[in-house]
PDB file of C-alpha atoms in Angstrom:
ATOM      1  CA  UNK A   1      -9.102  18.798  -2.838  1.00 43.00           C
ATOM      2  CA  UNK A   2      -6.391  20.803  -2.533  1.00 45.00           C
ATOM      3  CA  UNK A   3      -6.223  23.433  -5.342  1.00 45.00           C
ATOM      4  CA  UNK A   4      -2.442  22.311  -6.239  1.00 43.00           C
ATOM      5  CA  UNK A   5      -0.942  18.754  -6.673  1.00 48.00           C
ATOM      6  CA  UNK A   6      -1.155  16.370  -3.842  1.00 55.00           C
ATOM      7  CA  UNK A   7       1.430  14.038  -2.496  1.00 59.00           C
ATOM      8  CA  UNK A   8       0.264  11.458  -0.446  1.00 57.00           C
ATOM      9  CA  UNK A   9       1.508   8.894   2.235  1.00 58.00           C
ATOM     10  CA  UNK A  10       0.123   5.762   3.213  1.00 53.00           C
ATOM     11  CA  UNK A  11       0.824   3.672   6.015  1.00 49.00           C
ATOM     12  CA  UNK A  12       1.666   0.371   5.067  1.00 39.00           C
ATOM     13  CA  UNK A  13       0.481  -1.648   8.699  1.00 37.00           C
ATOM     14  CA  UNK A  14      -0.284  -5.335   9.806  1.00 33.00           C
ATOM     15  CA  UNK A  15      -4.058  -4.685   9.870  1.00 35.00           C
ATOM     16  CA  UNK A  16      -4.216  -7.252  12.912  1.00 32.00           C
ATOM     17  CA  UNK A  17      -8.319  -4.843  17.472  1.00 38.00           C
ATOM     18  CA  UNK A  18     -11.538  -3.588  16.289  1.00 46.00           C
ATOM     19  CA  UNK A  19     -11.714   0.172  15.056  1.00 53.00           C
ATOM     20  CA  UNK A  20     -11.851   1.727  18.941  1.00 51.00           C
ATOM     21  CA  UNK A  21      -9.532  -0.389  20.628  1.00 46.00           C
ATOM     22  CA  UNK A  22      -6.747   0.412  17.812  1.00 59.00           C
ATOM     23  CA  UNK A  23      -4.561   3.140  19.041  1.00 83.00           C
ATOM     24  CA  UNK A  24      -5.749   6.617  18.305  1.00 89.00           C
ATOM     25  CA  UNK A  25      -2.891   8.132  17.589  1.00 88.00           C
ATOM     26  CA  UNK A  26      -2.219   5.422  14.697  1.00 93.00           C
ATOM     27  CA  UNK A  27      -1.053   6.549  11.296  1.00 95.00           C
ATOM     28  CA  UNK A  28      -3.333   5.846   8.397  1.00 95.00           C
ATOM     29  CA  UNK A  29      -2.323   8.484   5.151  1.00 96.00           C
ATOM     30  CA  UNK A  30      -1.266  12.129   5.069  1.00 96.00           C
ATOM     31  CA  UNK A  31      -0.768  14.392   2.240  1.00 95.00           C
ATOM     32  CA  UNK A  32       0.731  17.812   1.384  1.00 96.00           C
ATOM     33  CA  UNK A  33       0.519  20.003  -1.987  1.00 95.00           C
ATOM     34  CA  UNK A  34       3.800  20.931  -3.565  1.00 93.00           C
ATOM     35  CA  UNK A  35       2.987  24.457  -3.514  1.00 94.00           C
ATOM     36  CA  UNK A  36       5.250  25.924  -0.635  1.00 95.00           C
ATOM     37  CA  UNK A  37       4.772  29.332   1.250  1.00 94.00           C
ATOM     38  CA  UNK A  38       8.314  31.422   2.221  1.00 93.00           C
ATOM     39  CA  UNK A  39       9.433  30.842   6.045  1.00 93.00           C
ATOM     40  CA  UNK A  40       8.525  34.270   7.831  1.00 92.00           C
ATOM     41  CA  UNK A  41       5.584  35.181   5.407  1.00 93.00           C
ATOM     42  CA  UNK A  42       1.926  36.185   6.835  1.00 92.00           C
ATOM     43  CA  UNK A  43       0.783  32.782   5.480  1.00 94.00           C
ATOM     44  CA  UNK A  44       3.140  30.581   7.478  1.00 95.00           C
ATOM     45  CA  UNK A  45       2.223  32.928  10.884  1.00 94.00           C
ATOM     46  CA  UNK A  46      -1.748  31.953   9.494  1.00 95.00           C
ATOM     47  CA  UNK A  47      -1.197  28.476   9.621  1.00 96.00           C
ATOM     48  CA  UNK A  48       0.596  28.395  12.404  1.00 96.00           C
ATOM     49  CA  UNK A  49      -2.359  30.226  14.012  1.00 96.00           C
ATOM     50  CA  UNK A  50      -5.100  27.767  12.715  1.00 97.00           C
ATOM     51  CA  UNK A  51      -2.971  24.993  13.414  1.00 97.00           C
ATOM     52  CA  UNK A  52      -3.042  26.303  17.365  1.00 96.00           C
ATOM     53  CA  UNK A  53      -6.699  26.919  17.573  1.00 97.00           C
ATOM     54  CA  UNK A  54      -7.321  23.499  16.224  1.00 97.00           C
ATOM     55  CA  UNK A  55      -5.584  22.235  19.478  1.00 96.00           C
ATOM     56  CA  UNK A  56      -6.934  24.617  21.721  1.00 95.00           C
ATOM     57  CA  UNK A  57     -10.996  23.910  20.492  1.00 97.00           C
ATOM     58  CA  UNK A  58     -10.232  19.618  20.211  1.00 96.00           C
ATOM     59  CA  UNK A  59     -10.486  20.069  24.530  1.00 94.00           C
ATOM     60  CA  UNK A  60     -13.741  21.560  24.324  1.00 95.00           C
ATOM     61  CA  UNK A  61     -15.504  20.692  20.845  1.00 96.00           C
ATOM     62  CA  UNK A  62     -14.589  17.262  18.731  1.00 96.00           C
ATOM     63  CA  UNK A  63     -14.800  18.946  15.623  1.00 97.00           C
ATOM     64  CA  UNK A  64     -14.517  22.904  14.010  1.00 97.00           C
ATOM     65  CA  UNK A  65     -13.479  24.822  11.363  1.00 97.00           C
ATOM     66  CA  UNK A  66     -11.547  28.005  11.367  1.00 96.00           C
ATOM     67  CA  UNK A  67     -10.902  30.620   8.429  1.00 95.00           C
ATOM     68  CA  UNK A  68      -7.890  32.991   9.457  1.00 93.00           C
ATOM     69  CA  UNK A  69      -7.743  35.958   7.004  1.00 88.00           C
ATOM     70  CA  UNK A  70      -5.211  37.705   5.695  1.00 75.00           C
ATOM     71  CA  UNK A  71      -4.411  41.393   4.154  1.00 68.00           C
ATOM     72  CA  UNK A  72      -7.173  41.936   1.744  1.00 57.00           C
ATOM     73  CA  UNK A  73      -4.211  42.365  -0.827  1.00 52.00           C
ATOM     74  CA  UNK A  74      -2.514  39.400  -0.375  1.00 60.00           C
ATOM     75  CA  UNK A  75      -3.250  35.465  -0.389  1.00 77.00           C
ATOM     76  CA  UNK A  76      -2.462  34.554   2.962  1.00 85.00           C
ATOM     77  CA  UNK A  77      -6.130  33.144   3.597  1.00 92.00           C
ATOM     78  CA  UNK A  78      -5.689  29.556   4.969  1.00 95.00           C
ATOM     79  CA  UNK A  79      -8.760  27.337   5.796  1.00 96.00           C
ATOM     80  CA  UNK A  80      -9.303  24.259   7.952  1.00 97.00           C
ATOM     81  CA  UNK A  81     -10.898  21.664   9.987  1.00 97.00           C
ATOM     82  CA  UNK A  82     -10.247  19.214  12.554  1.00 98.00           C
ATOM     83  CA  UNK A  83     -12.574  16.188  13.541  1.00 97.00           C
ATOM     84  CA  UNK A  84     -12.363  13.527  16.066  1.00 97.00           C
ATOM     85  CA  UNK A  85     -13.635  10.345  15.491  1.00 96.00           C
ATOM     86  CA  UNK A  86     -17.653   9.910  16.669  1.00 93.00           C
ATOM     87  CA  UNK A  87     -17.012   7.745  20.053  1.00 92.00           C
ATOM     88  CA  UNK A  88     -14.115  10.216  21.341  1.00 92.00           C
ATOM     89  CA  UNK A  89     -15.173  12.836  23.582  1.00 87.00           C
ATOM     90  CA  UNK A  90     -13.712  16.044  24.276  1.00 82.00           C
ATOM     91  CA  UNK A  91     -14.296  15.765  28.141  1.00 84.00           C
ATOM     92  CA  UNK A  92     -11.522  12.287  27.952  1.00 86.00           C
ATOM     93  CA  UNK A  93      -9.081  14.581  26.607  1.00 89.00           C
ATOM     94  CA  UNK A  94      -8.854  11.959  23.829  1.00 93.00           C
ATOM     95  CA  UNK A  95      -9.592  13.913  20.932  1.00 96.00           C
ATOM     96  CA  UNK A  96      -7.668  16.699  22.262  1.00 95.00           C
ATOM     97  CA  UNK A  97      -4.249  14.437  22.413  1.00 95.00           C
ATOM     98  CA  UNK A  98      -4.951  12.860  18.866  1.00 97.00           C
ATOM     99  CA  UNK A  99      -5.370  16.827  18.003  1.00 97.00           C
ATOM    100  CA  UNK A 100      -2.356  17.726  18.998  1.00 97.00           C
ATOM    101  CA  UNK A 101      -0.914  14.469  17.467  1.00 96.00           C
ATOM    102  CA  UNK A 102      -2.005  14.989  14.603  1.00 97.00           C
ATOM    103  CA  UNK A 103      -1.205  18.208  14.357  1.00 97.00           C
ATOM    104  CA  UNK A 104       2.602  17.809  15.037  1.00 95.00           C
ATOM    105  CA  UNK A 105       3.158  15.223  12.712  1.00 96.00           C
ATOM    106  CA  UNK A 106       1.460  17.457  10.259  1.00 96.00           C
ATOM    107  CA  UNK A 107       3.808  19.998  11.022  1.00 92.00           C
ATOM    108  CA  UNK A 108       6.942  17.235  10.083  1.00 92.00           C
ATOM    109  CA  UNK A 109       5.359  15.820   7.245  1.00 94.00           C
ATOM    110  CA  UNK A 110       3.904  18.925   5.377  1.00 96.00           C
ATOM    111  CA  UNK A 111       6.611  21.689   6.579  1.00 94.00           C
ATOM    112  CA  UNK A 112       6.544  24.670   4.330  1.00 95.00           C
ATOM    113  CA  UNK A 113       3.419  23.426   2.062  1.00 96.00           C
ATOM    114  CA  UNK A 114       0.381  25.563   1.353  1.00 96.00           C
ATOM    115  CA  UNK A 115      -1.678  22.940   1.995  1.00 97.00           C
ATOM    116  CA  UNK A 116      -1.621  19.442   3.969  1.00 97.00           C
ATOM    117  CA  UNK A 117      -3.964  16.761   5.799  1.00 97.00           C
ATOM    118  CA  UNK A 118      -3.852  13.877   7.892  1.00 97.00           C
ATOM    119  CA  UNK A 119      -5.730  10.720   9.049  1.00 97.00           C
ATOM    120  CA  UNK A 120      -5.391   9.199  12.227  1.00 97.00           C
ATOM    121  CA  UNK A 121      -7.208   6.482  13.645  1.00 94.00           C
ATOM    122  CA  UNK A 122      -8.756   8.789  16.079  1.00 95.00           C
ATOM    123  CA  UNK A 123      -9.134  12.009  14.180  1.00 97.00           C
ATOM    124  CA  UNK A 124      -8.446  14.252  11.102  1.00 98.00           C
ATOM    125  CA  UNK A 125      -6.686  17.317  10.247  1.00 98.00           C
ATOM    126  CA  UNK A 126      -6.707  19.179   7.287  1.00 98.00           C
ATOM    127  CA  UNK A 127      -5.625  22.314   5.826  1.00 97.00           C
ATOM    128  CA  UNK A 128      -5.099  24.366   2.899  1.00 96.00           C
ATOM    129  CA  UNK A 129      -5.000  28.175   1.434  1.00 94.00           C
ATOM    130  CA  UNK A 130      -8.230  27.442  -1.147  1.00 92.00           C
ATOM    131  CA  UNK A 131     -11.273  27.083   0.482  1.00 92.00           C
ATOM    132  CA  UNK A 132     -12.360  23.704   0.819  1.00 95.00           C
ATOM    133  CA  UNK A 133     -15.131  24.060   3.875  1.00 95.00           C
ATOM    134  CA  UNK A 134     -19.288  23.131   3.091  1.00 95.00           C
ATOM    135  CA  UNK A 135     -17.492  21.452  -0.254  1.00 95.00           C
ATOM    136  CA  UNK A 136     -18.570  17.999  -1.011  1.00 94.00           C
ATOM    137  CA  UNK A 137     -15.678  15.895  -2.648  1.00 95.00           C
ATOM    138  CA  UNK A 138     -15.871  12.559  -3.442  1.00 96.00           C
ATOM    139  CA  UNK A 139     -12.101  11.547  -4.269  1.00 95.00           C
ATOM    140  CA  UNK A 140     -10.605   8.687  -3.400  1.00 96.00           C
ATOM    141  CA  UNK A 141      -7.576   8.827  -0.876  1.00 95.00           C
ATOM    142  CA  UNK A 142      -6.810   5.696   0.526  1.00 95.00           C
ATOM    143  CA  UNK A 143      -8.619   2.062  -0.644  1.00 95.00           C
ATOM    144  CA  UNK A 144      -7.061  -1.110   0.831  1.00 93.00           C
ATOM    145  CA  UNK A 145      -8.311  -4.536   1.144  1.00 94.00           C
ATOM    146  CA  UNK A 146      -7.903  -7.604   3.478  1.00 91.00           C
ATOM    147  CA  UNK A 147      -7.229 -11.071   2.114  1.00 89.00           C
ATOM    148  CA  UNK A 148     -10.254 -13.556   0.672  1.00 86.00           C
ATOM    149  CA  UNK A 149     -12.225 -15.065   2.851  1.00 78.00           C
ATOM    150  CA  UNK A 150     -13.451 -17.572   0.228  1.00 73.00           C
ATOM    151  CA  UNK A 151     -16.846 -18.668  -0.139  1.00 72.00           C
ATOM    152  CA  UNK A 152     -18.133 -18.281   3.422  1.00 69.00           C
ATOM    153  CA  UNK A 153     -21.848 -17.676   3.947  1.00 74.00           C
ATOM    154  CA  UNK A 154     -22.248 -16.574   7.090  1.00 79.00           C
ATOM    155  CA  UNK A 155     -19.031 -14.394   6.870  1.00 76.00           C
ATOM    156  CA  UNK A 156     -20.575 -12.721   3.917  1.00 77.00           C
ATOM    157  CA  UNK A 157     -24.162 -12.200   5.669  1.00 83.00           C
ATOM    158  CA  UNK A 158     -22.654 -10.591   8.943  1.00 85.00           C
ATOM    159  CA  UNK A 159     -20.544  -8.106   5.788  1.00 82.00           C
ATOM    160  CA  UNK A 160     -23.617  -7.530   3.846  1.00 85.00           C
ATOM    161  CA  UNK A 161     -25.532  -6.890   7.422  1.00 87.00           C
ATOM    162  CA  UNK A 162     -22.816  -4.437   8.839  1.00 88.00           C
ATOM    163  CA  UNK A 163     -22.236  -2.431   5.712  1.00 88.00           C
ATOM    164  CA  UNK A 164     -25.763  -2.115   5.278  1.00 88.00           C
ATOM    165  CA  UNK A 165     -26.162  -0.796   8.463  1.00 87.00           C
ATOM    166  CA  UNK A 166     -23.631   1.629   7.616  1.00 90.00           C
ATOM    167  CA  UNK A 167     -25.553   2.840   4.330  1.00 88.00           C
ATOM    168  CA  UNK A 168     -29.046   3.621   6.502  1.00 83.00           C
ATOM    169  CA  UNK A 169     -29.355   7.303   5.881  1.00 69.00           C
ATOM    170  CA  UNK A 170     -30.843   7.522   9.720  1.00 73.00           C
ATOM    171  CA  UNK A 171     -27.504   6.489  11.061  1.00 73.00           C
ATOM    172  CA  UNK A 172     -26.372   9.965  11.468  1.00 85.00           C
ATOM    173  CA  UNK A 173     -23.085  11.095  10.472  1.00 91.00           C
ATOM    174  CA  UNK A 174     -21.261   8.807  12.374  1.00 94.00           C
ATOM    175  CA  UNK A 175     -22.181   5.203  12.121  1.00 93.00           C
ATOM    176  CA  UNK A 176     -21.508   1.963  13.788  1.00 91.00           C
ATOM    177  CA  UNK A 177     -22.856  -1.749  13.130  1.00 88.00           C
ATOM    178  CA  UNK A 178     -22.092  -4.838  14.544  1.00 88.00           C
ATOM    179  CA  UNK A 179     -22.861  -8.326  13.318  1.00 86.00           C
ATOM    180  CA  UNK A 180     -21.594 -11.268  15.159  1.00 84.00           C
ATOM    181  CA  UNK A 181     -17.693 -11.054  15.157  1.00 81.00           C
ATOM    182  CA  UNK A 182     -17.348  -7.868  12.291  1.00 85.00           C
ATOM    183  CA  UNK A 183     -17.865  -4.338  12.804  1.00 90.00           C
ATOM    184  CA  UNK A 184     -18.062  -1.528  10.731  1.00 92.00           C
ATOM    185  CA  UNK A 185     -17.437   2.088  11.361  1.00 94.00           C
ATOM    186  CA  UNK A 186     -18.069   5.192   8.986  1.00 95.00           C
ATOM    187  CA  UNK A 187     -18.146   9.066   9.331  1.00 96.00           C
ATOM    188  CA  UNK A 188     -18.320  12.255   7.592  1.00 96.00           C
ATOM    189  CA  UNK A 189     -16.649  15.632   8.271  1.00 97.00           C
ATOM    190  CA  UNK A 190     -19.121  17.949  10.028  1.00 96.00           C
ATOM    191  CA  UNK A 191     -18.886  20.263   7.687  1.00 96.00           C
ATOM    192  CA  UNK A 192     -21.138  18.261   5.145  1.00 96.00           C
ATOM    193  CA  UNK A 193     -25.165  18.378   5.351  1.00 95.00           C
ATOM    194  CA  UNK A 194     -26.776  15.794   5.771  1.00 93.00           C
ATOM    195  CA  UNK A 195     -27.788  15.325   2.500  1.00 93.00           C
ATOM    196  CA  UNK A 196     -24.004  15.175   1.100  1.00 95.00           C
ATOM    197  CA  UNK A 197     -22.667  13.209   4.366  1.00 95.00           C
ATOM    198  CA  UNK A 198     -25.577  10.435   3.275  1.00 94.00           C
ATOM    199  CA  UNK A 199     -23.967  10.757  -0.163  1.00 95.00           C
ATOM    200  CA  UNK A 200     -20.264  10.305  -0.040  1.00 96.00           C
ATOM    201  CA  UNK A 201     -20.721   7.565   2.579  1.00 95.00           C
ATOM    202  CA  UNK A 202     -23.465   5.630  -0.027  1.00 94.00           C
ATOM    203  CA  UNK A 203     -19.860   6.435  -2.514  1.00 96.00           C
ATOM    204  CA  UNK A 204     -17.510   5.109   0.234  1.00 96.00           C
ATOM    205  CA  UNK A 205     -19.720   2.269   1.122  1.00 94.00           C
ATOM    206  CA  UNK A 206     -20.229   1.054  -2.518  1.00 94.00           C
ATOM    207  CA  UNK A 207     -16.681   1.284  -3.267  1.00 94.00           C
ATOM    208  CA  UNK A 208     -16.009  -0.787  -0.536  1.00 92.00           C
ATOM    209  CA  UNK A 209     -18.580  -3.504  -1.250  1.00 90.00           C
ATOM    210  CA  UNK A 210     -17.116  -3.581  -5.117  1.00 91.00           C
ATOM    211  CA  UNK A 211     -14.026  -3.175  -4.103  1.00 91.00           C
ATOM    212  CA  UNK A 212     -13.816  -5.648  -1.113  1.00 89.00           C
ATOM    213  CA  UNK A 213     -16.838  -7.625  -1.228  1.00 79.00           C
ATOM    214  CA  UNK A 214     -14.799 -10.719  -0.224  1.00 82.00           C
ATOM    215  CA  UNK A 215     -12.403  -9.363   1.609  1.00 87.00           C
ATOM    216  CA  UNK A 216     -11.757 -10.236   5.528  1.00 87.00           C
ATOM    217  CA  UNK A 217     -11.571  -6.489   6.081  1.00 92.00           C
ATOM    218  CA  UNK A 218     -11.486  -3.193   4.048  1.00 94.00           C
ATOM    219  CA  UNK A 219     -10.801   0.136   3.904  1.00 95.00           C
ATOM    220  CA  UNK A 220     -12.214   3.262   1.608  1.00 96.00           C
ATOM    221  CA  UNK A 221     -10.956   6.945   2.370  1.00 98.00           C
ATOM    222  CA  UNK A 222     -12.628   9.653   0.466  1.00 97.00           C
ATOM    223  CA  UNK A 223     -11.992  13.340   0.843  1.00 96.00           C
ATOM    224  CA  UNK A 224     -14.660  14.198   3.213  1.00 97.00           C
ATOM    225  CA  UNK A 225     -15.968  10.458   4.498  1.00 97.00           C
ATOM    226  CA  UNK A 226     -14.791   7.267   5.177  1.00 97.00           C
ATOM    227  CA  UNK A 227     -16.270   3.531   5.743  1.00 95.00           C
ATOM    228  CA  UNK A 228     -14.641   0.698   7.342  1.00 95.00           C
ATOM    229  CA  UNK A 229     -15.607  -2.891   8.193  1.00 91.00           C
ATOM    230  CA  UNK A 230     -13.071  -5.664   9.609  1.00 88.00           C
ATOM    231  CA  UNK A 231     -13.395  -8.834  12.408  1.00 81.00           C
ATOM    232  CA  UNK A 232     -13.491  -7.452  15.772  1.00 66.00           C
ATOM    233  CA  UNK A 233      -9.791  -8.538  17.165  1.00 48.00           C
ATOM    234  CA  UNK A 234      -8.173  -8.313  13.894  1.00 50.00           C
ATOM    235  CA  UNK A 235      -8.047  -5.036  12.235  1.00 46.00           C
ATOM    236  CA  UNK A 236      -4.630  -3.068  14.351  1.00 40.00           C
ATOM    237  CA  UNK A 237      -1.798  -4.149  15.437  1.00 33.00           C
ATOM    238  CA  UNK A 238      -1.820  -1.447  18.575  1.00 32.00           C
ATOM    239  CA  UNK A 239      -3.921  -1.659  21.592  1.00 31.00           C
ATOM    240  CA  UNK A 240      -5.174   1.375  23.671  1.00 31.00           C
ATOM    241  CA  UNK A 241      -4.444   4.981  23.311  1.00 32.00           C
ATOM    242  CA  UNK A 242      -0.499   5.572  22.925  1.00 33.00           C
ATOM    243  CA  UNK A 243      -0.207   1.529  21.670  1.00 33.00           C
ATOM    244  CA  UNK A 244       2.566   3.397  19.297  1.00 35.00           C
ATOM    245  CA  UNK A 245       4.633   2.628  21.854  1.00 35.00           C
ATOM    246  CA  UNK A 246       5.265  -0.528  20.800  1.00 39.00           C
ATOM    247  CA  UNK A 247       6.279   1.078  17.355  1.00 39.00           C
ATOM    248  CA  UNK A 248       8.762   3.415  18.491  1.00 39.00           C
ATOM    249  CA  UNK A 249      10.159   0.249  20.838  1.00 37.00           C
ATOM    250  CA  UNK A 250      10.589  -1.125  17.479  1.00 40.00           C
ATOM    251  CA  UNK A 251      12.018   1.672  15.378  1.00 40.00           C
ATOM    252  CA  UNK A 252      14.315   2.473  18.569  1.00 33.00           C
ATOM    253  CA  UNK A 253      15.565  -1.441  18.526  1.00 37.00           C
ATOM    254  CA  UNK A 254      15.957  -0.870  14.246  1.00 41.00           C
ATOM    255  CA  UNK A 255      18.209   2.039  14.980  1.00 36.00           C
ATOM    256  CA  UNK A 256      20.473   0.012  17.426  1.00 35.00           C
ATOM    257  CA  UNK A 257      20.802  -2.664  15.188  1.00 41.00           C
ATOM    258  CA  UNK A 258      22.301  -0.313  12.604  1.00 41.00           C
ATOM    259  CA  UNK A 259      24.114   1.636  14.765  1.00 38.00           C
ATOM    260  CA  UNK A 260      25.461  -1.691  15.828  1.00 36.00           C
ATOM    261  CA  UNK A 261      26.140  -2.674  12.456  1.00 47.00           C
ATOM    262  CA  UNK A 262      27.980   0.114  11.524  1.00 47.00           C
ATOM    263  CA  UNK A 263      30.100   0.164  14.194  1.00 42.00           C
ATOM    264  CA  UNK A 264      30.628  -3.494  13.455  1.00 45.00           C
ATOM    265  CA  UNK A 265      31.664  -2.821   9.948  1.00 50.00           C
ATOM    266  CA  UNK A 266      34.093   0.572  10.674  1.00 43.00           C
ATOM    267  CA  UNK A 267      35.784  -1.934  13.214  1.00 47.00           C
ATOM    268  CA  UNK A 268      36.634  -4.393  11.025  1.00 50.00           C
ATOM    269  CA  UNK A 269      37.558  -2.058   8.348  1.00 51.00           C
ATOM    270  CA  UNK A 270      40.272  -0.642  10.546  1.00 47.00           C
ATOM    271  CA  UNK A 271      41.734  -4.150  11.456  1.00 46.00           C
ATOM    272  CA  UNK A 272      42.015  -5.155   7.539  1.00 50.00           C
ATOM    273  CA  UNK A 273      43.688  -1.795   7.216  1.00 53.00           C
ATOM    274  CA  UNK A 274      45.622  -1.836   9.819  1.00 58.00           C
ATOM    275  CA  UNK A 275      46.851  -5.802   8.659  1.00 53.00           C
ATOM    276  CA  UNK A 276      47.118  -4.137   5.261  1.00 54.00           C
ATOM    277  CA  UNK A 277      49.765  -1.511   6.190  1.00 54.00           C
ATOM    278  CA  UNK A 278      51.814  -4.190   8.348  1.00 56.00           C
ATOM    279  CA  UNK A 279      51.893  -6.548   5.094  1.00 54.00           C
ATOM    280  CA  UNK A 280      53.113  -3.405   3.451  1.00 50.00           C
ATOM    281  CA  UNK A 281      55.522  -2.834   5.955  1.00 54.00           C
ATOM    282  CA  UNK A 282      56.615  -6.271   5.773  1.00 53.00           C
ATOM    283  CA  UNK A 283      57.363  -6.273   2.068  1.00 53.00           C
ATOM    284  CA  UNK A 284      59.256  -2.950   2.437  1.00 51.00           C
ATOM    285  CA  UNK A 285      60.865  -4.589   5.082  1.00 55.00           C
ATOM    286  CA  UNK A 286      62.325  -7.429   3.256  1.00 53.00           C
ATOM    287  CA  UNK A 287      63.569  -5.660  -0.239  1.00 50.00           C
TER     288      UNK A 287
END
């Protein structure tokens, strides 16, 4: 956790593609202390740094951790990490581009904060000036659930089969299981053991059977794991890597529209002002 106050962001989407066909550059939370560092100090020029070499290593390694030091007599320290999600390679240039993603819209959302991170569908950033690296933490970030599915017997096996899967401590720290038409995806950050990565996802994974046991889909986001089960072909609105076209298209249209609006509304506020000043006129006119 970040050692000061977090404030979060969630992206409130139309969960309707399975986990790797959604687009990787998709929003899912970010989150940014309130603590802020002075523009021009050693810590900003640290983060910038870390923030750098996270894009630079995504093109060759899929996840890594850097510690960039400051004056022994200062707290400029900052710490982070960067992981790609388990079935994006370096050698694509996938996790690279959801790197650098990531890492921009970091930049926008947490400017000037001490610490920050940020989920995408593809990867994770995080960063902070308190160590946070070989630290299990458990919290939860981000819980969201589909609708019911009702009483359904067979939908409920194929859950109980997939997030079971998903809870087998040989599954490695990525996992993925597949039951008829519902998959399931979890991970840890690498820089958990084994040990801890096998317990934050058994956290993540109960959550999300308490939690969303009779859900369609659902969603748990701890600090340093995550677990994930929805029907293959409904789960993201966005197809294919850069699908956020299709959002900008839409937030470009939304802009228009206002734009449109307003020019709509300044027009017809100068015609009932300019009638206004003619009645006026008028009435003058007549006396």
């Amino acid at each position: 956790m970040f050692a000061t106050k977090l404030v979060l962001f969630i992206a409130v989407v139309s969960l309707l593609g399975t986990f790797s066909s959604a687009a990787v550059d998709t929003f899912i939370y970010g989150g940014c202390s309130q603590a802020k560092y002075f523009p021009g100090s050693p810590y900003e020029s640290n983060v910038n740094s870390l923030l750098t070499s996270f894009v630079s290593s995504a093109s060759l390694y899929t996840y890594n951790n850097f510690t960039v030091n400051g004056i022994s007599s200062d707290s400029s320290s900052v710490y982070g990490l960067y992981q790609c999600r388990g079935d994006l390679s370096s050698g694509s240039g996938d996790c690279a581009r959801c790197v650098a993603r990531a890492v921009s819209r970091l930049g926008s959302l947490c400017a000037m904060a001490c610490g920050g991170a940020l989920q995408l569908e593809g990867c994770f950033v995080k960063y902070d000036n308190t160590t946070f690296l070989g630290v299990e933490d458990k919290t939860v970030v981000v819980r969201r659930c589909g609708p019911p599915v009702g009483y359904n017997s067979d939908e409920l096996t194929r859950r109980d089969s997939v997030v079971g899967y998903l809870a087998a401590s040989s599954g490695g720290s990525y996992r993925v299981g597949v039951s008829g038409n519902l998959q399931g995806v979890a991970q840890c950050t690498g820089d958990l053991s084994a040990t801890e990565c096998q317990d934050c996802l058994m956290e993540a994974i109960g959550r999300l059977r308490s939690d969303c046991g009779g859900a369609a889909w659902g969603d748990v986001y701890l600090a340093k794991c995550y677990a994930r089960y929805s029907a293959r072909g409904g789960h993201s609105r966005a197809n294919g890597y850069g699908g956020s076209r299709n959002n900008d298209d839409d937030e470009i249209e939304k802009t228009l529209a206002i734009i449109v609006g307003l020019i709509a509304g300044v027009t017809l506020l100068v015609v009932f002002l300019s009638f206004m000043a003619k009645s006026c006129e008028r009435g003058k006119g007549g006396k």
